[in-house]
Coordinates of C-alpha atoms in Angstrom, one line a residue:
X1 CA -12.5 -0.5 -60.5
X2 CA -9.4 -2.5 -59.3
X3 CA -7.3 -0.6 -62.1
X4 CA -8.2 2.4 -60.6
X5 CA -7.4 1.1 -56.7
X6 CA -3.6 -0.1 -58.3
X7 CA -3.2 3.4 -59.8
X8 CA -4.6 5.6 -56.9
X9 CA -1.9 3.4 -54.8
X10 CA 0.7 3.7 -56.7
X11 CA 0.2 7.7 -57.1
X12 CA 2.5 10.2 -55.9
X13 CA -0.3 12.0 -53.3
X14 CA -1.5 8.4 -52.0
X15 CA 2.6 8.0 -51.7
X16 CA 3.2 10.9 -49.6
X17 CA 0.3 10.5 -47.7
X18 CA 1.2 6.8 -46.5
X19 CA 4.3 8.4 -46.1
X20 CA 3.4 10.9 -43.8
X21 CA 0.6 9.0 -41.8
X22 CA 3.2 6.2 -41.1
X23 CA 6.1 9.0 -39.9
X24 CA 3.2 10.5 -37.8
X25 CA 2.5 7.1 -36.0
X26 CA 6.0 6.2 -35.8
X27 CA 6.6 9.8 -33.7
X28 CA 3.5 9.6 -31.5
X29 CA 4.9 5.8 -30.6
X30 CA 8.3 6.5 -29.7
X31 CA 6.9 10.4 -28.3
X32 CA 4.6 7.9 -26.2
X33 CA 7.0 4.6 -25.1
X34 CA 9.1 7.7 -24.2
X35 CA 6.5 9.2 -22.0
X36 CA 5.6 5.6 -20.5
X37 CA 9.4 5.3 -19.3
X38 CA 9.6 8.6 -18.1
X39 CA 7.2 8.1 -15.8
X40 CA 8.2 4.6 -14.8
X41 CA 11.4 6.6 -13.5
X42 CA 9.5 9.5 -11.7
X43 CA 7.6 6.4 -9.8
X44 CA 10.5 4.8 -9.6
X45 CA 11.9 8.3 -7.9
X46 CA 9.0 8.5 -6.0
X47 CA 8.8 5.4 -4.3
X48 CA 12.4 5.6 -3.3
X49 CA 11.7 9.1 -1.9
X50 CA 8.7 7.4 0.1
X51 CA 11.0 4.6 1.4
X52 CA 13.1 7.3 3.3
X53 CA 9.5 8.8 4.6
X54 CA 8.6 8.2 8.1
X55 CA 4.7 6.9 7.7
X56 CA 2.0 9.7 8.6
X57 CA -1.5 8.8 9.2
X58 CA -3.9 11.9 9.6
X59 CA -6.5 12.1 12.0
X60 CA -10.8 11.7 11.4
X61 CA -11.8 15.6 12.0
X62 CA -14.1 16.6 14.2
X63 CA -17.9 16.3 12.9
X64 CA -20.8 19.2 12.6
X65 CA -23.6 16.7 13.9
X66 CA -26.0 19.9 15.2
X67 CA -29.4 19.1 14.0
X68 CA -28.2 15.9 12.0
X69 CA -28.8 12.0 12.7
X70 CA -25.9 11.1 14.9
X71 CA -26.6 7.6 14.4
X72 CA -26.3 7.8 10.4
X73 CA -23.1 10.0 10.7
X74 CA -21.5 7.3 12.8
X75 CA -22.5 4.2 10.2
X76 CA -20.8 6.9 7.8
X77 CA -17.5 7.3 9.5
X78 CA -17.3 3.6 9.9
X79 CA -18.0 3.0 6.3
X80 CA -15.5 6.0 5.4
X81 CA -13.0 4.1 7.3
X82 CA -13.5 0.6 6.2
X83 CA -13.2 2.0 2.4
X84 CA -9.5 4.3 3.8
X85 CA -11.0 7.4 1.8
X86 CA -8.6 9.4 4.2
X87 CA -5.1 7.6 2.5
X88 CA -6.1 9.0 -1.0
X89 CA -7.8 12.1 -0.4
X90 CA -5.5 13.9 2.6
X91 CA -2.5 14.7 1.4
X92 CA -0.3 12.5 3.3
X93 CA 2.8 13.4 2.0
X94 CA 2.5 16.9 2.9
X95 CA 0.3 16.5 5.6
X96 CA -2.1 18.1 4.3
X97 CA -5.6 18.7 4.9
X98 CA -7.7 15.7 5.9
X99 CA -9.8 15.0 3.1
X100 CA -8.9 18.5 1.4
X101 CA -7.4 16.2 -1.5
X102 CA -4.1 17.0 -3.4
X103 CA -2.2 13.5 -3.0
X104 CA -0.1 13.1 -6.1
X105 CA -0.5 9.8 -7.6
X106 CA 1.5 8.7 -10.0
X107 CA 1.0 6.3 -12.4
X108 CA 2.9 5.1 -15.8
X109 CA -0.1 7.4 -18.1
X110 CA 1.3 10.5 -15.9
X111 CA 0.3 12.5 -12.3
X112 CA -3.1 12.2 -11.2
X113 CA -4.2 14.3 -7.8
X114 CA -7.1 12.9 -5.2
X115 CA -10.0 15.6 -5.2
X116 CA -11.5 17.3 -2.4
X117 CA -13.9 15.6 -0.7
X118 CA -14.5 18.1 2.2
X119 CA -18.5 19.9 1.8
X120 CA -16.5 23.2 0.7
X121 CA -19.1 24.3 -2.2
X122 CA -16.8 25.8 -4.5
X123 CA -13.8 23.0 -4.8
X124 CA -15.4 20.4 -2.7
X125 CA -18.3 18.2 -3.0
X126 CA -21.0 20.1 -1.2
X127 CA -23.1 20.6 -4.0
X128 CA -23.5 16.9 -5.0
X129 CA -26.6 15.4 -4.7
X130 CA -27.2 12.1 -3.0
X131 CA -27.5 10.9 -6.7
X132 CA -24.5 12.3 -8.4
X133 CA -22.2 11.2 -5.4
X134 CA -24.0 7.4 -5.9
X135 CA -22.8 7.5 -9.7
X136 CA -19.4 8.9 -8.8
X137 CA -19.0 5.5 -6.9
X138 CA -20.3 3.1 -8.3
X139 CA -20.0 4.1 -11.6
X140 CA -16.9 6.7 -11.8
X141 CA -18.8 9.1 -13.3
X142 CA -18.2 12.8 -12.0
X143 CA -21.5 15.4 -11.7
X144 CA -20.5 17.2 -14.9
X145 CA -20.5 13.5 -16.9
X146 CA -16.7 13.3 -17.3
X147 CA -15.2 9.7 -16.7
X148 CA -13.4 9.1 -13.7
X149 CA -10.0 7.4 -13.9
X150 CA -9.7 4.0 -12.7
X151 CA -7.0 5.3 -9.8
X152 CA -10.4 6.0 -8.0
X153 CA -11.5 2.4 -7.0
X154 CA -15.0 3.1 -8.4
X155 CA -14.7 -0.9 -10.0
X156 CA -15.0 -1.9 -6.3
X157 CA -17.4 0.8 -4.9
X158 CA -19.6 -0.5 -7.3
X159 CA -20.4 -3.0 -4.8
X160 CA -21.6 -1.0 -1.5
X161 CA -25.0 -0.7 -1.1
X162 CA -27.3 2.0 -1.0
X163 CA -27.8 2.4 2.7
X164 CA -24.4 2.9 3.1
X165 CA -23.2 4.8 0.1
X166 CA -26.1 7.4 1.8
X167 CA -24.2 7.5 5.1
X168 CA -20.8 7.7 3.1
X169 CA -22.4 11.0 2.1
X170 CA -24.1 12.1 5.0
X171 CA -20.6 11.5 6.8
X172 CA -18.9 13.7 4.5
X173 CA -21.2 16.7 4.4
X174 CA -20.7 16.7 7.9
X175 CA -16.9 17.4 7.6
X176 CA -15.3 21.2 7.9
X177 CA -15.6 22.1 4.8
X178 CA -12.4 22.7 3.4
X179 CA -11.3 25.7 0.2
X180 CA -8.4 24.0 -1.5
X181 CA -8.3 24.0 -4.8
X182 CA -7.8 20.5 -6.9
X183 CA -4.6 20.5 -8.6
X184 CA -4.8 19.3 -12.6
X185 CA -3.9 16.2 -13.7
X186 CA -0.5 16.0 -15.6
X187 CA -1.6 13.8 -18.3
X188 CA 0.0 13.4 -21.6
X189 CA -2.2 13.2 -24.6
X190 CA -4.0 10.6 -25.3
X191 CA -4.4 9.6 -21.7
X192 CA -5.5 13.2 -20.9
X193 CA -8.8 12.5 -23.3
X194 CA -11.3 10.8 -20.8
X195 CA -13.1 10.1 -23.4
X196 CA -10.7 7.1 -24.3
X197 CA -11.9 5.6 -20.6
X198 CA -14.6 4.0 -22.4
X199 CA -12.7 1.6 -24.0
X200 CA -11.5 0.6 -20.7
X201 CA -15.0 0.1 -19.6
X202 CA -16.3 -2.0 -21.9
X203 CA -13.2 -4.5 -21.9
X204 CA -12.6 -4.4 -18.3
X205 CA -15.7 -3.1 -15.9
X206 CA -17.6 -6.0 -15.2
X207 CA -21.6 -5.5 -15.1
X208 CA -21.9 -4.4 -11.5
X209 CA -25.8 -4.3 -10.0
X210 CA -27.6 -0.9 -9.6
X211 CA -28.0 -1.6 -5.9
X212 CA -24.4 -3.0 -4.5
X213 CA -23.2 -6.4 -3.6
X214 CA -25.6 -9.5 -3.3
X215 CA -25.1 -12.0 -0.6
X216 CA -24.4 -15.3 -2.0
X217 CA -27.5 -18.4 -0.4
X218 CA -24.9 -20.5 -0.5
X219 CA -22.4 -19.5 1.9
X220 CA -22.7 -18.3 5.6
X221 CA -23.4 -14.8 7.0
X222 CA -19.7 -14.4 8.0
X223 CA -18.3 -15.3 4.7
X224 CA -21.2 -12.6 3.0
X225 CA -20.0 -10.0 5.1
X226 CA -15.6 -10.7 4.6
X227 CA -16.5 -11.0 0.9
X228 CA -18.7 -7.6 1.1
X229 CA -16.1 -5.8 2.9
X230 CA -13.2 -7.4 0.6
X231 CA -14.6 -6.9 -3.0
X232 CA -16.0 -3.4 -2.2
X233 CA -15.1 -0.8 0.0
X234 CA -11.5 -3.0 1.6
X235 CA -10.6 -2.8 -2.3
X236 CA -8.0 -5.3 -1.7
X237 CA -7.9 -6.6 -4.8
X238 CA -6.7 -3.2 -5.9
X239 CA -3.3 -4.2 -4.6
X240 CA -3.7 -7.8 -3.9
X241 CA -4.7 -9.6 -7.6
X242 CA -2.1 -9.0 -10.6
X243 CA -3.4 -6.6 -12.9
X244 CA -3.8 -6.8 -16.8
X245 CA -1.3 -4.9 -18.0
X246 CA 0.0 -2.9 -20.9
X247 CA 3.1 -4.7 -22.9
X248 CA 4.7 -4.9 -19.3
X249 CA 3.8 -5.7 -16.0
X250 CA 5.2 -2.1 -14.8
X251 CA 2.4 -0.9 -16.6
X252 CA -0.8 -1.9 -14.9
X253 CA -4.2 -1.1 -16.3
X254 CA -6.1 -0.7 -12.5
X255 CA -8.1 -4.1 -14.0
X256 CA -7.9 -7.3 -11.6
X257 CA -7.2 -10.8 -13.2
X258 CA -9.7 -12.5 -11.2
X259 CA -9.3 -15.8 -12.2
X260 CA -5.5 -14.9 -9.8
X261 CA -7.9 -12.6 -7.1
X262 CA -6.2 -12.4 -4.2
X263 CA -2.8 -14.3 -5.3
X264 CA -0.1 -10.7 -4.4
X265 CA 1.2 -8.4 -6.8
X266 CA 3.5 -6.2 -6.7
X267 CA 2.7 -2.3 -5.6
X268 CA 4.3 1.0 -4.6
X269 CA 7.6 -0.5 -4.9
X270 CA 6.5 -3.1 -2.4
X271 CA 5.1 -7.1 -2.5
X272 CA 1.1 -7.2 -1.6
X273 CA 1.2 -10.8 -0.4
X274 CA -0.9 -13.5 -1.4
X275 CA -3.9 -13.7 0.7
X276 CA -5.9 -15.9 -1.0
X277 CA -6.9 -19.8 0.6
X278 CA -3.5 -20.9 -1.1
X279 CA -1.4 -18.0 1.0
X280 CA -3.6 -18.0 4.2
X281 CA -5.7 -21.3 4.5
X282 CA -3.5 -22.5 7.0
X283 CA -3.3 -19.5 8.8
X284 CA -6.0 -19.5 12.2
X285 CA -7.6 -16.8 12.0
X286 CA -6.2 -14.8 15.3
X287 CA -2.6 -14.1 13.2
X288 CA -4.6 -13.3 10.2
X289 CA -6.4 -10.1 12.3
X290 CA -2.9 -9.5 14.0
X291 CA -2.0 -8.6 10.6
X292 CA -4.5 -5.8 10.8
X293 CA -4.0 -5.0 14.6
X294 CA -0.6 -5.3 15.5
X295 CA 1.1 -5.1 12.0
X296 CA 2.4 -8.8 12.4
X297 CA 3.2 -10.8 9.6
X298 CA 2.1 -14.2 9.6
X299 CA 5.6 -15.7 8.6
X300 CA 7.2 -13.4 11.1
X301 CA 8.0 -9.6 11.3
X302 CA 6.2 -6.5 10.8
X303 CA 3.7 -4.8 8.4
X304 CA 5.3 -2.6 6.0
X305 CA 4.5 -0.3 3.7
X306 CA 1.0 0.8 2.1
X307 CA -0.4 -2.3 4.0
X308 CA 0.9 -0.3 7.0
X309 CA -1.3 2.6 6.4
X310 CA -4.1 0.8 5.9
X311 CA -4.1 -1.1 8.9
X312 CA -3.8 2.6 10.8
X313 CA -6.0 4.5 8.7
X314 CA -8.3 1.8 8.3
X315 CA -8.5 -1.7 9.1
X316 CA -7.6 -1.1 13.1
X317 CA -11.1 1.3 13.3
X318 CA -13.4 -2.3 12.5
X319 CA -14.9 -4.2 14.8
X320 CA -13.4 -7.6 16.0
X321 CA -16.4 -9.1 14.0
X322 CA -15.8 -8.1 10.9
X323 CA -12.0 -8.5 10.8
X324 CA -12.8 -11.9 11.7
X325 CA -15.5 -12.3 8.7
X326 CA -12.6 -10.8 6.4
X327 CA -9.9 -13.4 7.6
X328 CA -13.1 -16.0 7.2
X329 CA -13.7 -15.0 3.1
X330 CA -10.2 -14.3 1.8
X331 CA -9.0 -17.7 3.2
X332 CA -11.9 -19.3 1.4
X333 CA -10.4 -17.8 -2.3
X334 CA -9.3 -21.1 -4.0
X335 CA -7.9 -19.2 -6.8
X336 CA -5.5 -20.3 -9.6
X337 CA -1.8 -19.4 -8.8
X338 CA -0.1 -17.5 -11.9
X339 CA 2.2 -18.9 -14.3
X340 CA 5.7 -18.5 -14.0
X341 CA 6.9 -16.4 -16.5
X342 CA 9.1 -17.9 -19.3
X343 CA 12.6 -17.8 -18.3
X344 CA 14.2 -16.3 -21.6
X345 CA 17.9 -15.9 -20.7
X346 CA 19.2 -15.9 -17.2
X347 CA 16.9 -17.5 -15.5
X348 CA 17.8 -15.2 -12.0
X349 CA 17.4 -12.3 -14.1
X350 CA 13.7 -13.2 -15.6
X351 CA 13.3 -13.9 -11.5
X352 CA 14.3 -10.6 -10.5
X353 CA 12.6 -8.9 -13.2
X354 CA 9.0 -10.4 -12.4
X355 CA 9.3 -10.8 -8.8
X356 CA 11.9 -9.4 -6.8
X357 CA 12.5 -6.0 -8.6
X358 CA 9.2 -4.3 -6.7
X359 CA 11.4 -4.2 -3.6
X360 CA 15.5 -4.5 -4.4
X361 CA 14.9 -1.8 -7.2
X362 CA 14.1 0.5 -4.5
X363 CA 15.6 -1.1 -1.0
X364 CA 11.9 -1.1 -0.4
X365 CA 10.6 -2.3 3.6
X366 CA 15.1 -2.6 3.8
X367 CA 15.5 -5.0 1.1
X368 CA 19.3 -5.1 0.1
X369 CA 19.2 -3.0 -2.9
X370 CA 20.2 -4.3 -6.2
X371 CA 23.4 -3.5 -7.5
X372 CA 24.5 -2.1 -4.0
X373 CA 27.7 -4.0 -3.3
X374 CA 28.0 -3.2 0.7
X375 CA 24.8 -4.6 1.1
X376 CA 25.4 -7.4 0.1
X377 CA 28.6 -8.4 0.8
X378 CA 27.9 -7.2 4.5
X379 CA 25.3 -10.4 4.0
X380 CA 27.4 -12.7 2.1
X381 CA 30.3 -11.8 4.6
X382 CA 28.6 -11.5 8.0
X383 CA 27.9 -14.8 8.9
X384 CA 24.8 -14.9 7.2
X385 CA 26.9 -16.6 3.8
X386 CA 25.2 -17.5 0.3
X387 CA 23.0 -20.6 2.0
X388 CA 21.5 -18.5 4.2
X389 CA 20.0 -15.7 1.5
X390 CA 19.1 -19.0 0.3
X391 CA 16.8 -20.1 2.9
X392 CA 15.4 -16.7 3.7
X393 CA 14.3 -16.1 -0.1
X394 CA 12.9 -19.7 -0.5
X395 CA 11.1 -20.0 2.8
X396 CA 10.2 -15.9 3.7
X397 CA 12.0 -14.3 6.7
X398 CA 10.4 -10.5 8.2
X399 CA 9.1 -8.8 5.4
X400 CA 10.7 -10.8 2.7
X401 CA 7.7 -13.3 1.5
X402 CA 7.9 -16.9 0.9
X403 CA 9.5 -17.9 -2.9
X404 CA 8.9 -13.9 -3.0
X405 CA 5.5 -14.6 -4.4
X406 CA 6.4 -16.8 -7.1
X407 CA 4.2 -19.6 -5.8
X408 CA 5.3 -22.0 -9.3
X409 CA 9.1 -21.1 -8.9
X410 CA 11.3 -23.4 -7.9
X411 CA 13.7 -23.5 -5.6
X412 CA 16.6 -23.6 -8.0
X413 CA 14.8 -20.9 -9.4
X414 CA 15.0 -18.8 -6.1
X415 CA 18.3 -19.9 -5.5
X416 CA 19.5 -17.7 -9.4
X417 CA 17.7 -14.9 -8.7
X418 CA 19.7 -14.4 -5.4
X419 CA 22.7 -15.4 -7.3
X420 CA 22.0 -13.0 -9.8
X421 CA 21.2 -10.2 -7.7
X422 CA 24.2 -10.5 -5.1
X423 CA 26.7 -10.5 -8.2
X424 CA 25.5 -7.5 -9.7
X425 CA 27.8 -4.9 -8.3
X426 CA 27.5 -1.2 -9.1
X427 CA 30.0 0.5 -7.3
X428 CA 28.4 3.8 -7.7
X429 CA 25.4 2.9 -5.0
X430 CA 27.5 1.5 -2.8
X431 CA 28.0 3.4 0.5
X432 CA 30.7 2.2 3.2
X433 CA 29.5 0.9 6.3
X434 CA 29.3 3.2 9.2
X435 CA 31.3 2.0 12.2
X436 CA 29.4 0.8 15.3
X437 CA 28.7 3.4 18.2
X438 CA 28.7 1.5 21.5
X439 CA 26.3 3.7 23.5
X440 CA 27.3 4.0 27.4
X441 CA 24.9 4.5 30.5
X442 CA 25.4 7.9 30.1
X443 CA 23.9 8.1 26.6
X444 CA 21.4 5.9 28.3
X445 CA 20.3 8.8 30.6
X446 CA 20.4 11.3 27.6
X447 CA 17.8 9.5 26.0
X448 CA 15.8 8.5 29.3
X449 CA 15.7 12.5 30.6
X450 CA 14.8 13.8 27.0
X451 CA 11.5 10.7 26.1
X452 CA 11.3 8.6 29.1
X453 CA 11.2 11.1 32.2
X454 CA 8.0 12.4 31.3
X455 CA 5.9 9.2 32.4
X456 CA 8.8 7.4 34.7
X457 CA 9.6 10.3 37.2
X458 CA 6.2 10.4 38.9
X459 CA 4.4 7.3 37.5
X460 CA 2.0 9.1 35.2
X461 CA -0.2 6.7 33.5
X462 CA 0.6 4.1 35.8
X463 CA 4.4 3.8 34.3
X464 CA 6.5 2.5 36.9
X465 CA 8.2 5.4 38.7
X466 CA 11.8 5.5 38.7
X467 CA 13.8 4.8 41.9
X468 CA 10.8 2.7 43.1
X469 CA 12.2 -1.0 43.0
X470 CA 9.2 -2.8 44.0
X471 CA 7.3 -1.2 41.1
X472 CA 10.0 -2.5 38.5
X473 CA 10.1 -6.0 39.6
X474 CA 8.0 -6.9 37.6
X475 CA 9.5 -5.4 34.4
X476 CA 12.9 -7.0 36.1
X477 CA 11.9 -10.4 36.3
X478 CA 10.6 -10.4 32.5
X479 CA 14.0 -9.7 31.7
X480 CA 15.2 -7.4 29.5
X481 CA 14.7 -8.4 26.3
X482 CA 11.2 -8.7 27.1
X483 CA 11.1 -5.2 28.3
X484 CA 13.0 -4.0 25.0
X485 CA 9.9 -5.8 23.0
X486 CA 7.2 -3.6 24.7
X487 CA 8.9 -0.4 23.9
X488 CA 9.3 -1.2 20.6
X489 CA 5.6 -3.0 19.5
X490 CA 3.9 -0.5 22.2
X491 CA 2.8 -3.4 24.2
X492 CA 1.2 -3.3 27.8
X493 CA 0.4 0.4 27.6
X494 CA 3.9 1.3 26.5
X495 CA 4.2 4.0 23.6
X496 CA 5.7 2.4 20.3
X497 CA 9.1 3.1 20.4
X498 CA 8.9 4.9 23.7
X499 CA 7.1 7.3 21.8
X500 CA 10.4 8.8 20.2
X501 CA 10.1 8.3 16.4
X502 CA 13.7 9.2 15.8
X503 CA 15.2 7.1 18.4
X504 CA 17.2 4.1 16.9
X505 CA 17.7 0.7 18.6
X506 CA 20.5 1.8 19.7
X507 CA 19.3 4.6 21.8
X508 CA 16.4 2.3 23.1
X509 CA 18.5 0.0 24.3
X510 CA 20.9 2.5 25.7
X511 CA 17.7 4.1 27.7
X512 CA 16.4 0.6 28.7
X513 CA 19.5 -0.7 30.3
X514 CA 20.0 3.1 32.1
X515 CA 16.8 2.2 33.5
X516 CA 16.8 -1.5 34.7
X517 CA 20.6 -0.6 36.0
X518 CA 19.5 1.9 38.6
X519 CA 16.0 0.5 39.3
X520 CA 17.6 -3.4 40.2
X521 CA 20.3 -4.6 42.0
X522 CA 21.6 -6.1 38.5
X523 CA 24.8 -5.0 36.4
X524 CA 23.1 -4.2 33.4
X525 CA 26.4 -2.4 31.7
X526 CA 27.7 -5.0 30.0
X527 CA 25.0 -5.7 28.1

């Protein structure tokens, strides 16, 4: 027998075969690393292209509530909104159709699009059962038996109960239904077999109970309702918790490392922070919800973003009491911090790479982008000087986090990877700086008659008319960098940005100073 094993090895056929097998696996892994990178680029491309994007947040349609349980539809909406079903399933980048589906999302394994979710019969869900729309979300299983791709968060669904999955479904047979057609996925084989999702499922889908999340004896009714909210339909460990991940960490396999849950990751070309005890403990619990609210960062600055679209699609719709039992459970998550990464090489480089490459690849949130050598020199030059990037990266500054989420870095560690990112100078991205426009009075009253007249000439919605001085005393004695502040965060009744998206700073200021100078007795025109 082993005499015949040597010479069937050794035979010409066996030869060729081996041969042939081996050049076969050899072309389907470079045909395959070279589909993985090509789609790292499109991302790449994409998230860029979404940096440039002003932010759109559709609005809940109208519901068809004749002859229904107005009560249940209204649990629905609130549970549709906790879980953001509107961010994945409108095409926001279009502004499309709420709900209609058709949002591109792409991923490393190729393009996969959100699916109607409207009651339209023929491309929509409104021939799903209550059961069949159950198993879709808790177990990502469509009505026909195909596997669902982990890109729909059914890991996490798995946890809402039955009461209000029922409402979830209620809710959304209630919508206008909507005929739009599901684009295909653009999946390269293998990852277009859905077959192969069964491997993911039995290394990475946890056993989940038939009948949703089960409050834990031990801890209060707060902390059972943040942690319900969090691990289920908030999904925030989606974003939130680092990922297992194939060969690289730009290659995530939608499975949470839990042991890290809740300790940032990198997403979208931008940093999910870490929100966990060691990110937030400290953190009372009012700035935590201001987060949601007012898109205020706890270290300072604003909400940027996917986190931004949450908070407007979703999180601002909750009640006060369940924001607060959130900020109570994810600041009880005494998870491990992950491991620094070994520092092969340049140790700013291994820095970059692993940390700071989600948002200077791209310029994400305004992030000086790497290799672009007028953005940083305007730093290094303008006062701000080497010390200062210093500071700003170690201890977080706007939307730049702390250590940039390298909670086991050091700050010598910091300190290389801004070294090695403002000395890498690629003259090709590198765009002169425009020259300053001092905006006059007159540009002032431009931009006042075209956004501000509306409101200010006769006082509508109780906006302080213009020309009345006892009306803007008020506004006058707050000063006007006060006054600029509510135009721009939308305080006291004021429109965000004075309700012109396209104004800059520049304009704003221009406006407000137009203003204040002809409704005081001050000399605003040297400001």
């Amino acid at each position: 027998m082993l005499n015949f094993l040597k010479r069937m090895l050794i035979s010409p056929a066996f030869l060729m075969f081996a041969g042939t097998a081996l050049l076969v696996l050899i072309v389907f892994g470079v045909y395959t690393a070279h589909f993985l990178e090509l789609n790292l680029q499109l991302m790449t491309n994409d998230v860029t292209n979404a940096v440039k994007q002003k932010p759109y947040f559709p609005d809940y349609p109208p519901l068809n509530t004749t002859g229904k349980d107005a009560a249940l539809l209204q649990r629905g909406e609130y549970i549709a909104k906790a879980g953001d079903c509107i961010a994945c399933h409108t095409n926001t980048i279009n502004k499309g159709k709420t709900f209609a589906g058709g949002l591109a999302i792409p991923t490393p394994f190729g393009v996969i699009y959100s699916q109607n979710i409207t009651p339209d019969k023929e491309t929509g869900i409104g021939n799903w059962t209550e059961a069949q729309f159950i198993k879709a979300m808790r177990h990502g299983i469509s009505p026909t038996g195909q596997y669902y791709y982990p890109a729909f968060p059914f890991y996490y669904f798995a946890q809402i109960n039955d009461d209000d999955l029922k409402a979830l479904h209620a809710y959304l047979n209630s919508l206008p239904p909507i005929h739009q057609v599901n684009p295909e996925n653009t999946m390269a084989f293998p990852f277009n077999i859905r077959l192969l999702q069964l491997g993911w499922r039995i290394l990475f889908l946890h056993p989940k109970t038939d009948d949703g999340y089960h409050n834990d004896a031990t801890q209060s009714a707060q902390w059972n309702r943040g942690a319900y909210l969090v691990q289920g339909l908030g999904h925030c460990a989606m974003c939130h918790t680092p990922s297992y991940y194939l060969l690289s960490k730009q290659i995530p396999l939608a499975a949470p490392m839990d042991k890290y849950a809740y300790t940032g990751a990198q997403v979208q070309g931008y940093l999910a922070l870490n929100i966990s005890k060691s990110g937030l403990g400290n953190v009372p619990d009012d700035k935590v919800i201001n987060v949601f609210l007012k898109d205020q960062l706890t270290g300072g600055g604003n909400v940027i973003g996917p986190m931004l679209e949450v908070n407007h699609d979703s999180l601002k719709y909750l009640s006060q009491e369940d924001l607060a039992d959130i900020a109570t459970y994810i600041k009880s998550v005494d998870s491990k911090i992950p491991p620094k990464p070994k520092m092969t090489g340049n140790v700013g480089e291994s820095v970059y790479n692993n940390y700071c490459f989600g948002c200077h690849a791209m310029g994400a949130g305004g992030a000086p982008k790497f290799g672009d050598a007028t953005a940083w020199d305007k730093l290094l030059k303008g006062g701000a000087g080497k010390q200062s990037l210093y500071n700003n990266a170690i201890h977080g500054i706007n939307g730049m986090p702390a250590m940039g989420t390298c909670s086991s870095c050091t700050d010598k560690d910091i300190e290389a990877a801004v070294d090695y990112m403002s000395a890498a100078k690629d003259e090709s991205v590198a765009q002169p700086v425009p020259p300053v426009v001092v905006l006059t009075l007159a540009d002032g009253k431009r931009v006042y008659e075209k956004n501000c007249a509306s409101c200010h000439t006769n006082g509508e919605h109780g906006a302080p008319k213009f020309g009345d001085m006892n009306a803007w005393q008020p506004t006058i004695n707050e000063g006007l960098m006060a006054a600029y502040e509510n135009i721009v965060t939308g305080k006291q009744g004021h429109p965000k940005n004075g309700g012109c998206e396209e104004c800059s700073d520049a304009e704003l200021k221009a406006a407000l100073k137009y203003i204040m100078q002809n409704n005081s007795k001050n000399n605003y025109s040297l400001w």
